[in-house]
PDB file of C-alpha atoms in Angstrom:
ATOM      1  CA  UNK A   1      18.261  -8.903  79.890  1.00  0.00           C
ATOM      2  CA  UNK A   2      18.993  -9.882  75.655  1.00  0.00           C
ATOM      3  CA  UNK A   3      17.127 -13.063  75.143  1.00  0.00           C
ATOM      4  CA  UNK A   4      19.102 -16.138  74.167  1.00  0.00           C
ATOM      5  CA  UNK A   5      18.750 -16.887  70.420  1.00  0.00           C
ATOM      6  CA  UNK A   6      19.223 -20.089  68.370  1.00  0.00           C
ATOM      7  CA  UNK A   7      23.286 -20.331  67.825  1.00  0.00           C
ATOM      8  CA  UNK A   8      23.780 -20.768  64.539  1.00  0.00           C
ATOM      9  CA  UNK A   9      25.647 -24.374  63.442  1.00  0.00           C
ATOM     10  CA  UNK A  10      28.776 -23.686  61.636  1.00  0.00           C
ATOM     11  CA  UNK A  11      32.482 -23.996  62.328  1.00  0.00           C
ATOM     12  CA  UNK A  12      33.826 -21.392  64.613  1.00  0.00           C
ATOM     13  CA  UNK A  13      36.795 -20.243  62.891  1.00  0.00           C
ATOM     14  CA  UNK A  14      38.575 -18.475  65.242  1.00  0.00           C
ATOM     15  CA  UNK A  15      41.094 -21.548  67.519  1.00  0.00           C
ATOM     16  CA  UNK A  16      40.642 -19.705  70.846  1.00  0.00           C
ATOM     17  CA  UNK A  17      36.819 -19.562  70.447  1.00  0.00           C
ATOM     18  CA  UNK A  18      36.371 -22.851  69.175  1.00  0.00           C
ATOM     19  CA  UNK A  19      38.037 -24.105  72.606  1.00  0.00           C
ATOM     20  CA  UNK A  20      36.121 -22.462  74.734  1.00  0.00           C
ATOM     21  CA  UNK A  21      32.800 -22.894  73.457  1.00  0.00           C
ATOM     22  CA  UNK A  22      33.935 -26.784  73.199  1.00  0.00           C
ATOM     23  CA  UNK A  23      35.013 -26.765  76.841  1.00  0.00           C
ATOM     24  CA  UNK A  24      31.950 -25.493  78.113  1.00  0.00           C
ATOM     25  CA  UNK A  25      29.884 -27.326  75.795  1.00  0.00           C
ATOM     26  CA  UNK A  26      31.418 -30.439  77.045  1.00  0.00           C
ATOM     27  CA  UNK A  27      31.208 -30.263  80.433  1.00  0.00           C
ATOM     28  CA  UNK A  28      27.341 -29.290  79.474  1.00  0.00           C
ATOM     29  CA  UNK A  29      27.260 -32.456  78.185  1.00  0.00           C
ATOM     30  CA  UNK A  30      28.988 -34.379  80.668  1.00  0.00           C
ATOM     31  CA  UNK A  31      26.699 -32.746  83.514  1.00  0.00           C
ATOM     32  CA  UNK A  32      23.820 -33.603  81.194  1.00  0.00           C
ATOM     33  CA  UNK A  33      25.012 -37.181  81.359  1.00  0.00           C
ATOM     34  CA  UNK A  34      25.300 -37.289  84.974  1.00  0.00           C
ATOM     35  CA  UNK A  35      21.797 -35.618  85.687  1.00  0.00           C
ATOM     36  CA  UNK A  36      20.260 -38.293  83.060  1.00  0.00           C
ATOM     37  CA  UNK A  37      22.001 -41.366  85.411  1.00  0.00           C
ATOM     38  CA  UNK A  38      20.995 -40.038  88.747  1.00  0.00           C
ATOM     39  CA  UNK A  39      17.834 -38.940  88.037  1.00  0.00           C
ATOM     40  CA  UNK A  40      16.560 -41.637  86.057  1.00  0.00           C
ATOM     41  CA  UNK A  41      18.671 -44.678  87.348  1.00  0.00           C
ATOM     42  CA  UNK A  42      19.876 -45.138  83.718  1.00  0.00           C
ATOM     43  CA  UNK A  43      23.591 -46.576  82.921  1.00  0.00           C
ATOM     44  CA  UNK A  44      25.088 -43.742  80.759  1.00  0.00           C
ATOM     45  CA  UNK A  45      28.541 -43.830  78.862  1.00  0.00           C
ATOM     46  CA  UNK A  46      29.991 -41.144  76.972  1.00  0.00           C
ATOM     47  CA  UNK A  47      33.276 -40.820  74.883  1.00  0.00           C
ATOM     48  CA  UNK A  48      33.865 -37.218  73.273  1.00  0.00           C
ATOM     49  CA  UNK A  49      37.380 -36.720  71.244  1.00  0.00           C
ATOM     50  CA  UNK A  50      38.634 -33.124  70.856  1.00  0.00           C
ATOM     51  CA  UNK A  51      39.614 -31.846  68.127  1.00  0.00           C
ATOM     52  CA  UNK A  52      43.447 -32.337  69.034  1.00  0.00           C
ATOM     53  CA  UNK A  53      42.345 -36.045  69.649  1.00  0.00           C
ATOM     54  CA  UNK A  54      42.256 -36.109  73.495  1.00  0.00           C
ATOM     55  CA  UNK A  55      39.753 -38.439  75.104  1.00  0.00           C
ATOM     56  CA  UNK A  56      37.139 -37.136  77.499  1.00  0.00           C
ATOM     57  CA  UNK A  57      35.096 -39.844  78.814  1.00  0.00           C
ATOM     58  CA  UNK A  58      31.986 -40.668  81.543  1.00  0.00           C
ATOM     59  CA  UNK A  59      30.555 -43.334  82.613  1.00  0.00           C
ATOM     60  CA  UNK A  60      28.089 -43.820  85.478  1.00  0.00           C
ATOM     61  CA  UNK A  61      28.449 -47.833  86.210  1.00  0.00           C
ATOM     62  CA  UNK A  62      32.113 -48.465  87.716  1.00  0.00           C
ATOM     63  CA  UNK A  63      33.817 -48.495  84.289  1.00  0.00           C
ATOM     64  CA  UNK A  64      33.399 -47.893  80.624  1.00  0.00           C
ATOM     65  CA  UNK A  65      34.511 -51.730  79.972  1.00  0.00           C
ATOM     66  CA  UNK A  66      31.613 -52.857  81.680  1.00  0.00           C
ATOM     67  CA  UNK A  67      29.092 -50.553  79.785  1.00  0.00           C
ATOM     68  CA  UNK A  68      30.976 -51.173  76.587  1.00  0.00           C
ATOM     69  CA  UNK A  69      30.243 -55.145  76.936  1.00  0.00           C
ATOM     70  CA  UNK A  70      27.199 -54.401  77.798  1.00  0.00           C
ATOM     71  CA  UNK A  71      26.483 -52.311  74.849  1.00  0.00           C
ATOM     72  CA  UNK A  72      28.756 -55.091  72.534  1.00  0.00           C
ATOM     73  CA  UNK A  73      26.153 -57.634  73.449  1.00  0.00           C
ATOM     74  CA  UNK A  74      22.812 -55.706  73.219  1.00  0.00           C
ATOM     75  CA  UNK A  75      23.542 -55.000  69.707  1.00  0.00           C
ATOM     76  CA  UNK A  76      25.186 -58.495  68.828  1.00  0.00           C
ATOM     77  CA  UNK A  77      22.215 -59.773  70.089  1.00  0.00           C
ATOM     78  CA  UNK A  78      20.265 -57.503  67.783  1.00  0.00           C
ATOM     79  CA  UNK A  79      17.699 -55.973  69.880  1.00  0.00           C
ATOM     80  CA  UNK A  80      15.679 -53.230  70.053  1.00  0.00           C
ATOM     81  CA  UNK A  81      16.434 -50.200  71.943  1.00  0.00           C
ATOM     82  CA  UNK A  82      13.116 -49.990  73.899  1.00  0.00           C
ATOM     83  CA  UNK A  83      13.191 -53.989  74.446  1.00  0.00           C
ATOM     84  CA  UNK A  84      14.287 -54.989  77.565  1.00  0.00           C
ATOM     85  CA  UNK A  85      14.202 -58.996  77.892  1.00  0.00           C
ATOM     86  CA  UNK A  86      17.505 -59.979  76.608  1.00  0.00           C
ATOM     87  CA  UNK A  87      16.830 -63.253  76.668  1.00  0.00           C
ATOM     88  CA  UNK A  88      13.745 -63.563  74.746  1.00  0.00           C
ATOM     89  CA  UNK A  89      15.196 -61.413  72.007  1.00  0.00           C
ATOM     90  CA  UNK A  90      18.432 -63.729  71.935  1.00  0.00           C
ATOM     91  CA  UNK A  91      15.582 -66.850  71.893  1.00  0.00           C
ATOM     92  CA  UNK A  92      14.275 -65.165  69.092  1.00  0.00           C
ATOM     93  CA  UNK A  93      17.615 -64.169  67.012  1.00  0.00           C
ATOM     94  CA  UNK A  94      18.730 -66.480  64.461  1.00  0.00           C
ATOM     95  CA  UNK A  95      22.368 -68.083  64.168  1.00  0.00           C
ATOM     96  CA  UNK A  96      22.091 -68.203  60.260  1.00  0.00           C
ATOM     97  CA  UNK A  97      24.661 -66.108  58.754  1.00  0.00           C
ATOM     98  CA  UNK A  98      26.017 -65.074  61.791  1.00  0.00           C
ATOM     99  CA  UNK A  99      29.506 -65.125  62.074  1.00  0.00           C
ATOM    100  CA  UNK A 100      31.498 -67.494  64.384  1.00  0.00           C
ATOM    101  CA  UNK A 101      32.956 -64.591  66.433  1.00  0.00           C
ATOM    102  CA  UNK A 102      29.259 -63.433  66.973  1.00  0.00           C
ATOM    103  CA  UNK A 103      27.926 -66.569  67.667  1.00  0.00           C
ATOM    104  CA  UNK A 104      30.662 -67.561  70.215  1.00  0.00           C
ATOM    105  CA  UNK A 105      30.036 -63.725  72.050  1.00  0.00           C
ATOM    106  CA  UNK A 106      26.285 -64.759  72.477  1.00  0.00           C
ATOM    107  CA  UNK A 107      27.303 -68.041  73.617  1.00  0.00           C
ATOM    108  CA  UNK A 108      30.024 -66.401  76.591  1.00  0.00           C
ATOM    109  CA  UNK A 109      27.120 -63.709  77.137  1.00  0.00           C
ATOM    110  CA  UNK A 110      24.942 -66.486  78.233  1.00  0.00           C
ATOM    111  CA  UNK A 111      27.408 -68.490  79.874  1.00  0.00           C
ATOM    112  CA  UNK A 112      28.554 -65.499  81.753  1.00  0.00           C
ATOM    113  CA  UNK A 113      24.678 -63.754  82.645  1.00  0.00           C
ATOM    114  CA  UNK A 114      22.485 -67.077  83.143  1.00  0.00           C
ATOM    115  CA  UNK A 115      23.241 -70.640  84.978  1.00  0.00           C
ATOM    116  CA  UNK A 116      22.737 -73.810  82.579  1.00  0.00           C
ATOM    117  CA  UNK A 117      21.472 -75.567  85.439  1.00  0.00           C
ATOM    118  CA  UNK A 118      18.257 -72.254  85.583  1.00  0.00           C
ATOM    119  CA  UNK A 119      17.504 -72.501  81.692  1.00  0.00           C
ATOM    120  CA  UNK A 120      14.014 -73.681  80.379  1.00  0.00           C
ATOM    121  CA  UNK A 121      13.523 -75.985  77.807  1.00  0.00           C
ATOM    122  CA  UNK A 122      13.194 -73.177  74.762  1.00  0.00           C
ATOM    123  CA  UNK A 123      16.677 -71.895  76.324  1.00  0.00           C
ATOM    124  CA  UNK A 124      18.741 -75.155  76.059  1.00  0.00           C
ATOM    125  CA  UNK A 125      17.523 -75.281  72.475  1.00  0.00           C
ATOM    126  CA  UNK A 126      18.458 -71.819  71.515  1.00  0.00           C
ATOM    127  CA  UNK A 127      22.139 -72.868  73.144  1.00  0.00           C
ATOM    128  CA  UNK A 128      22.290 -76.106  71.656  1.00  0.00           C
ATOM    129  CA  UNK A 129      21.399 -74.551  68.148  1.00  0.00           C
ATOM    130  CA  UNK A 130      24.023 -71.758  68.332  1.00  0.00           C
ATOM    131  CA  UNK A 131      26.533 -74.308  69.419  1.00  0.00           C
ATOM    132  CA  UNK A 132      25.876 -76.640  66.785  1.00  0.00           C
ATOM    133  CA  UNK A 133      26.451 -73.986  64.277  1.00  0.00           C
ATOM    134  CA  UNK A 134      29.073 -72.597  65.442  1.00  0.00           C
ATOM    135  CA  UNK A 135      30.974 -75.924  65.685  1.00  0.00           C
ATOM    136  CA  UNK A 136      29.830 -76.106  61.762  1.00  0.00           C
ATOM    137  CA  UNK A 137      31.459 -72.905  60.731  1.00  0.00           C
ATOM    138  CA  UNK A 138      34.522 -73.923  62.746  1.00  0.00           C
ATOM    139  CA  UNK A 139      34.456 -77.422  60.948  1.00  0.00           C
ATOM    140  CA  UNK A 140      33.844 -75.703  57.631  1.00  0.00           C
ATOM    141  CA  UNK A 141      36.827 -73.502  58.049  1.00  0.00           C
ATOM    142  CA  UNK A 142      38.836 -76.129  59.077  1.00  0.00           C
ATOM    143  CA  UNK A 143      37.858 -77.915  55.345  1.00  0.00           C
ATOM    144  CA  UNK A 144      38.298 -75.127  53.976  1.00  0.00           C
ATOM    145  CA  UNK A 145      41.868 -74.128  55.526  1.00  0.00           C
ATOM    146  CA  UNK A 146      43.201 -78.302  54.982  1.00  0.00           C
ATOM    147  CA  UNK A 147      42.177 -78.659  51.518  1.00  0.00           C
ATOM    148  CA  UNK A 148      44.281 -75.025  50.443  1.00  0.00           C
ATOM    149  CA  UNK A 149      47.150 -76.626  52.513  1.00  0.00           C
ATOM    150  CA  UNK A 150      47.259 -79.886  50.184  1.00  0.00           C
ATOM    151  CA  UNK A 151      47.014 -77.898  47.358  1.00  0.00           C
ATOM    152  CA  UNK A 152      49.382 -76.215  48.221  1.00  0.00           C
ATOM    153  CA  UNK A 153      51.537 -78.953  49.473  1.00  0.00           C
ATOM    154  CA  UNK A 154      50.772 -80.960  45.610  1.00  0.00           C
ATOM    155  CA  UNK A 155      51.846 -77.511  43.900  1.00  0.00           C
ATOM    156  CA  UNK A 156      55.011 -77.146  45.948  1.00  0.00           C
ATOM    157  CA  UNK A 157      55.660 -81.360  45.222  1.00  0.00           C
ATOM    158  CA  UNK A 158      55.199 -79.921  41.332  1.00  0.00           C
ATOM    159  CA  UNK A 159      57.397 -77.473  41.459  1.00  0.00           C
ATOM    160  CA  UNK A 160      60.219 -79.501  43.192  1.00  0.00           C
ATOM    161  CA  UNK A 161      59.391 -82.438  40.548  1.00  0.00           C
ATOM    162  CA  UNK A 162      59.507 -79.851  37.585  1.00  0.00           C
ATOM    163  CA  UNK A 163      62.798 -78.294  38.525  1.00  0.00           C
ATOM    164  CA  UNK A 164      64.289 -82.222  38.916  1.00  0.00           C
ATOM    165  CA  UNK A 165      63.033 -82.850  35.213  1.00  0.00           C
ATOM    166  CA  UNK A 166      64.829 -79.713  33.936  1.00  0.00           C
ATOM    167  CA  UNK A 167      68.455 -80.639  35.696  1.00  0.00           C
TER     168      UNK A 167
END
């Protein structure tokens, strides 16, 4: 029986080949996937895109929205990948130079995952302080977006007054 060597990484030219060997490499991958989630009670997603641009996707929770989110707010939150308190690390995480859309998706991550009413004293400080800057980004903006609008507003008065003059 030959012995299996290394294969070696480069483009398979020929289209046929290349479509095979991605077929069965893919559904290598997908059983891989599903071995990994049974055996070891993990949540696995996978996306693969052919080369034609069809989606193949897995996911082992009961859909790929839910593991998405999931994944969306473990790395908004900024964690590790081997920590596994999500609260502590958000406790930990500061707001400063977040942005408001990341601030507001920790904020509906807790809202959503933990009841106010359960939440220690460190907790309802963490929320208060992402709160409170978030409402002071949204204020800022709102500065921000007013005063262009009076300028704005004083140019277009300019104009109108300017064009009067010349008549």
């Amino acid at each position: 029986m030959p012995q299996r060597g290394r294969v070696e990484l480069k483009r398979i030219e020929d289209k046929t080949s290349r479509q095979v060997r991605f077929s069965k490499r893919r559904s290598g991958l997908f059983k891989k996937a599903f071995e990994l989630a049974v055996l070891c009670d993990a949540e696995v997603a996978l996306l693969v895109f052919s080369a034609s641009g069809r989606l193949y996707e897995y996911s082992s929770s009961s859909s790929m929205e839910e593991t998405y989110n999931r994944y969306k707010q473990f790395s908004l939150i900024g964690k590790d990948a081997n920590n596994r308190n999500t609260n502590e690390a958000a406790n930990n995480n500061s707001c400063e130079g977040s942005s408001t859309s990341d601030i507001l998706s920790i904020i509906a991550h807790w809202c959503t995952s933990r009841n106010i009413d359960q939440m220690d004293d460190k907790e309802l400080d963490r929320m208060e302080a992402l709160l409170l800057e978030a409402l002071r980004q949204v204020q800022s903006r709102k500065m921000q977006v007013s005063s262009t609008e009076k300028a704005e507003a004083a140019n277009g008065d300019q104009y109108e007054t300017n064009n009067l003059s010349i008549n």
